[in-house]
């Protein structure tokens, strides 16, 4: 599905009286802020609240998952699309404390400063509480699809996160781009996988995704893997290998009865000027479409009945 098709689908889901272009904003001259914009799509705000009432939700992934987490939280809290323009929350690593996540959660780190990146935001953790529906969502930034104490040599690892989220209602995860970078990790099997995908890359990625399913998805009431989007650090060599990773993950999810969400087709390399804010991270309407697709997949496992009609 390309950009024009997605916009047409989303616009068709709007109320009849909302005649303005969904993604056209008018400035409130009194507040000097861009007015809030309802998030439209195949899953309504009421349906999402119905489905996620009293739920614990975990997001695990990289910067795209982080911004998806922010956008998801704004929607579930307010029914609005997270605003990236003037007056809205910026596309910064820590977003807007108190809106994108709870106050007091800024500069929280869960992982040790090992290996790939010691940068704090690449080890970040944050939580959002939805008081009205008694639900929570949490985010863990990961630099690899799976790593444990044997690899880090330190206490905290994804094995610890797996223990913490055991029994959660919904676990949403993605990982791929970070495993393609030139880390020179021959022992782990990830050595320039973005430039030259080989049998070691394939074998280790299959193993790591399988571990995620066993340790994080199966103990949860619902697990949903969101595939990698088309374009990240590399727009030419990496995308074909991203497709291979997506295919591997999809096959593993289907064999294990877990959810899988396709997003690679939402836009391509030629659409990045309009579809992303920086060539890598999509504008909010796409993150919201991810949310819609995630909820639809999760409903197949949770079977709440909230998406089948009125909520």
Coordinates of C-alpha atoms in Angstrom, one line a residue:
X1 CA 0.0 0.0 0.0
X2 CA 1.5 3.3 -1.0
X3 CA 1.1 6.8 0.4
X4 CA -1.9 7.9 -1.7
X5 CA -3.7 4.6 -0.9
X6 CA -3.2 4.9 2.8
X7 CA -4.4 8.5 2.9
X8 CA -7.5 7.4 1.0
X9 CA -8.2 4.6 3.4
X10 CA -7.8 6.8 6.4
X11 CA -9.9 9.6 5.0
X12 CA -12.7 7.1 4.2
X13 CA -12.9 6.2 7.9
X14 CA -13.6 9.8 9.0
X15 CA -17.1 11.0 10.1
X16 CA -19.1 12.5 7.2
X17 CA -19.1 16.0 8.8
X18 CA -15.3 16.1 8.9
X19 CA -14.9 17.5 5.4
X20 CA -11.4 19.0 5.8
X21 CA -8.3 17.1 4.8
X22 CA -7.3 14.9 7.7
X23 CA -3.7 16.0 7.6
X24 CA -4.3 19.7 7.2
X25 CA -3.8 21.7 10.3
X26 CA -5.1 25.2 11.1
X27 CA -3.4 27.4 13.6
X28 CA -5.2 28.5 16.8
X29 CA -4.2 32.2 16.8
X30 CA -5.1 32.5 20.5
X31 CA -2.9 29.7 21.9
X32 CA -0.4 29.8 19.0
X33 CA -0.5 26.0 19.0
X34 CA -1.7 23.6 16.4
X35 CA -5.1 22.2 17.5
X36 CA -5.3 18.6 18.5
X37 CA -6.1 16.2 15.6
X38 CA -8.3 13.2 16.2
X39 CA -6.6 9.9 15.1
X40 CA -8.9 8.2 12.6
X41 CA -8.6 4.6 11.4
X42 CA -10.1 1.2 11.4
X43 CA -10.0 1.0 15.2
X44 CA -11.7 3.8 17.1
X45 CA -10.6 5.4 20.3
X46 CA -13.6 3.8 22.2
X47 CA -12.8 0.4 20.7
X48 CA -9.1 0.7 21.8
X49 CA -10.1 1.7 25.3
X50 CA -12.5 -1.2 25.5
X51 CA -9.9 -3.6 24.3
X52 CA -7.1 -2.4 26.5
X53 CA -8.9 -1.7 29.8
X54 CA -7.1 -3.1 32.8
X55 CA -4.3 -4.3 30.5
X56 CA -0.5 -4.3 30.8
X57 CA 1.3 -3.6 27.5
X58 CA 5.0 -3.9 26.7
X59 CA 6.8 -2.3 23.7
X60 CA 10.3 -3.6 23.0
X61 CA 12.4 -2.3 20.1
X62 CA 14.4 0.6 18.7
X63 CA 13.8 4.3 18.0
X64 CA 10.9 3.5 15.6
X65 CA 9.2 1.5 18.4
X66 CA 9.9 4.4 20.8
X67 CA 8.0 6.9 18.5
X68 CA 5.3 4.3 17.9
X69 CA 5.1 4.0 21.7
X70 CA 4.7 7.8 22.1
X71 CA 2.0 7.9 19.4
X72 CA 0.2 4.9 20.8
X73 CA 0.1 6.5 24.2
X74 CA -1.3 9.8 23.0
X75 CA -4.0 8.0 21.1
X76 CA -5.0 5.7 24.0
X77 CA -5.0 8.7 26.4
X78 CA -6.8 11.3 24.3
X79 CA -8.0 9.8 21.0
X80 CA -5.7 12.2 19.2
X81 CA -2.9 11.9 16.7
X82 CA 0.4 12.8 18.3
X83 CA 1.3 16.2 16.8
X84 CA 4.8 16.7 15.5
X85 CA 4.4 20.3 14.3
X86 CA 4.7 23.7 16.0
X87 CA 3.2 23.5 19.5
X88 CA 3.3 19.7 19.6
X89 CA 5.8 17.3 21.0
X90 CA 9.1 17.2 19.1
X91 CA 10.7 14.1 17.5
X92 CA 13.3 14.0 20.2
X93 CA 14.6 10.9 21.9
X94 CA 12.9 11.7 25.2
X95 CA 9.7 13.2 23.7
X96 CA 7.4 15.1 26.0
X97 CA 7.5 13.9 29.6
X98 CA 4.0 13.9 31.1
X99 CA 2.3 13.3 27.7
X100 CA 4.3 10.6 25.9
X101 CA 5.1 8.9 29.2
X102 CA 4.6 9.5 32.9
X103 CA 6.3 12.4 34.8
X104 CA 9.4 11.2 36.5
X105 CA 10.3 8.7 33.8
X106 CA 12.8 10.8 31.9
X107 CA 16.4 9.6 31.9
X108 CA 15.6 6.1 33.1
X109 CA 17.9 3.4 31.9
X110 CA 17.4 -0.3 32.1
X111 CA 20.3 -1.9 30.3
X112 CA 24.1 -1.9 31.0
X113 CA 26.4 0.2 28.8
X114 CA 27.8 -2.8 26.9
X115 CA 28.6 -3.5 23.3
X116 CA 26.9 -1.7 20.5
X117 CA 26.1 1.7 22.0
X118 CA 26.6 3.3 25.4
X119 CA 24.4 6.2 24.5
X120 CA 21.7 6.6 27.2
X121 CA 18.7 6.8 24.9
X122 CA 19.8 3.5 23.4
X123 CA 19.3 1.9 26.8
X124 CA 16.1 3.9 27.8
X125 CA 13.1 2.7 29.7
X126 CA 9.8 4.6 30.3
X127 CA 6.2 3.9 31.4
X128 CA 2.8 5.4 30.7
X129 CA -0.2 5.1 33.0
X130 CA -3.7 5.4 31.8
X131 CA -5.7 6.1 34.9
X132 CA -9.2 6.2 33.4
X133 CA -8.9 2.6 31.9
X134 CA -6.5 1.3 34.6
X135 CA -3.9 0.3 32.0
X136 CA -0.2 0.7 31.6
X137 CA 2.3 0.6 28.7
X138 CA 6.1 0.3 29.0
X139 CA 9.0 0.7 26.6
X140 CA 12.4 -0.9 26.6
X141 CA 15.0 0.2 24.0
X142 CA 17.0 -2.7 22.7
X143 CA 20.1 -2.8 20.5
X144 CA 19.7 -6.4 19.4
X145 CA 16.9 -8.9 18.8
X146 CA 18.0 -10.9 21.8
X147 CA 20.9 -10.7 24.3
X148 CA 21.3 -12.1 27.8
X149 CA 23.9 -12.2 30.5
X150 CA 26.1 -14.6 28.7
X151 CA 26.7 -12.0 26.1
X152 CA 26.8 -8.8 28.2
X153 CA 28.7 -10.2 31.1
X154 CA 26.5 -8.0 33.3
X155 CA 23.4 -8.4 35.3
X156 CA 20.7 -6.8 33.2
X157 CA 19.7 -8.3 29.9
X158 CA 16.6 -9.2 27.9
X159 CA 16.2 -12.2 30.0
X160 CA 15.4 -9.9 32.9
X161 CA 12.8 -8.0 30.8
X162 CA 11.2 -11.3 29.9
X163 CA 10.8 -12.1 33.6
X164 CA 9.3 -8.7 34.3
X165 CA 6.7 -8.9 31.5
X166 CA 5.8 -12.5 32.0
X167 CA 2.0 -12.8 32.0
X168 CA 1.5 -9.3 30.4
X169 CA -1.6 -8.9 28.3
X170 CA 0.2 -7.6 25.2
X171 CA 3.8 -7.6 24.1
X172 CA 4.6 -5.6 20.9
X173 CA 8.1 -6.0 19.5
X174 CA 10.3 -5.3 16.5
X175 CA 14.0 -5.7 15.9
X176 CA 16.1 -5.9 12.8
X177 CA 17.9 -2.7 11.7
X178 CA 20.3 -2.8 14.6
X179 CA 21.4 -6.3 13.7
X180 CA 22.3 -5.2 10.2
X181 CA 24.9 -2.6 11.2
X182 CA 28.7 -3.3 10.9
X183 CA 29.3 -4.4 14.5
X184 CA 32.0 -7.0 13.7
X185 CA 30.3 -9.5 15.9
X186 CA 31.5 -12.7 14.3
X187 CA 31.0 -14.7 17.5
X188 CA 27.3 -13.6 17.7
X189 CA 26.9 -14.1 13.9
X190 CA 26.1 -10.4 13.1
X191 CA 29.0 -9.2 11.0
X192 CA 28.1 -6.6 8.4
X193 CA 24.8 -8.4 7.8
X194 CA 23.3 -5.3 6.2
X195 CA 25.9 -5.2 3.4
X196 CA 26.3 -9.0 3.1
X197 CA 23.5 -11.2 4.4
X198 CA 24.8 -14.7 4.8
X199 CA 23.9 -18.0 6.5
X200 CA 25.3 -16.9 9.8
X201 CA 23.1 -13.8 9.8
X202 CA 20.1 -15.9 8.9
X203 CA 20.8 -18.6 11.5
X204 CA 21.3 -16.2 14.3
X205 CA 18.4 -14.0 13.5
X206 CA 16.1 -17.1 13.4
X207 CA 17.5 -18.2 16.7
X208 CA 17.0 -14.8 18.3
X209 CA 13.5 -14.2 17.1
X210 CA 12.6 -17.7 18.2
X211 CA 13.9 -17.0 21.7
X212 CA 11.8 -13.8 21.8
X213 CA 8.7 -15.9 21.0
X214 CA 9.5 -18.5 23.7
X215 CA 10.6 -16.1 26.4
X216 CA 8.4 -13.0 25.8
X217 CA 5.4 -13.8 23.5
X218 CA 4.3 -17.2 24.7
X219 CA 4.1 -16.3 28.4
X220 CA 1.9 -13.2 27.4
X221 CA -1.8 -13.3 26.6
X222 CA -1.0 -11.8 23.2
X223 CA 2.3 -11.3 21.3
X224 CA 2.6 -9.1 18.1
X225 CA 5.7 -8.8 16.0
X226 CA 5.8 -5.6 13.9
X227 CA 7.9 -6.0 10.8
X228 CA 10.7 -3.6 10.0
X229 CA 9.9 -0.5 7.9
X230 CA 11.6 0.0 4.6
X231 CA 14.2 2.6 5.3
X232 CA 16.6 3.3 8.0
X233 CA 20.4 4.0 8.2
X234 CA 20.9 2.7 4.6
X235 CA 18.4 3.2 1.8
X236 CA 20.0 0.9 -0.8
X237 CA 21.8 -2.2 0.5
X238 CA 19.8 -2.8 3.7
X239 CA 16.2 -2.9 2.4
X240 CA 16.5 -6.2 0.5
X241 CA 18.0 -7.8 3.7
X242 CA 15.2 -6.2 5.8
X243 CA 12.8 -8.1 3.6
X244 CA 14.6 -11.3 4.4
X245 CA 14.4 -10.6 8.1
X246 CA 10.7 -9.7 7.8
X247 CA 10.1 -13.0 6.0
X248 CA 11.9 -14.9 8.7
X249 CA 10.0 -13.2 11.5
X250 CA 6.6 -13.7 9.8
X251 CA 7.3 -17.4 9.3
X252 CA 8.2 -17.9 13.0
X253 CA 5.2 -16.0 14.2
X254 CA 2.8 -17.9 12.0
X255 CA 4.3 -21.3 13.1
X256 CA 3.9 -20.3 16.7
X257 CA 0.4 -18.7 16.6
X258 CA 1.7 -15.2 17.3
X259 CA 0.6 -11.9 15.7
X260 CA 2.5 -10.4 12.8
X261 CA 2.0 -6.8 11.4
X262 CA 3.1 -5.8 8.0
X263 CA 4.3 -2.1 7.6
X264 CA 7.0 -2.4 5.0
X265 CA 4.5 -1.6 2.3
X266 CA 3.2 1.7 3.7
X267 CA 5.8 3.8 2.0
X268 CA 9.0 3.3 0.0
X269 CA 12.3 5.0 -0.5
X270 CA 10.8 7.5 -3.0
X271 CA 8.2 8.6 -0.4
X272 CA 10.6 9.5 2.5
X273 CA 10.3 13.3 2.1
X274 CA 6.5 13.2 2.9
X275 CA 6.3 10.0 4.9
X276 CA 9.1 10.6 7.4
X277 CA 10.5 13.5 9.5
X278 CA 14.1 12.6 8.9
X279 CA 14.3 9.9 6.3
X280 CA 13.9 7.1 8.9
X281 CA 11.1 7.9 11.4
X282 CA 7.6 8.1 9.9
X283 CA 5.2 11.0 10.6
X284 CA 2.5 10.2 13.2
X285 CA -0.2 9.1 10.8
X286 CA 1.9 6.0 9.9
X287 CA 2.7 5.2 13.5
X288 CA -1.1 5.3 14.2
X289 CA -1.7 2.9 11.3
X290 CA 0.9 0.6 13.0
X291 CA -1.2 0.9 16.2
X292 CA -4.4 0.0 14.3
X293 CA -2.8 -3.1 12.7
X294 CA -1.2 -4.2 16.0
X295 CA -4.6 -4.0 17.8
X296 CA -6.3 -5.9 15.1
X297 CA -3.7 -8.7 15.4
X298 CA -3.8 -8.7 19.2
X299 CA -7.6 -9.0 19.1
X300 CA -7.2 -12.4 17.3
X301 CA -5.5 -13.6 20.5
X302 CA -7.2 -11.6 23.2
X303 CA -10.7 -12.1 21.8
X304 CA -12.2 -9.2 23.7
X305 CA -15.0 -8.6 21.2
X306 CA -14.3 -4.9 21.3
X307 CA -13.4 -4.6 17.7
X308 CA -16.4 -6.5 16.4
X309 CA -19.0 -3.8 16.9
X310 CA -19.9 -1.1 19.4
X311 CA -17.5 -0.8 22.4

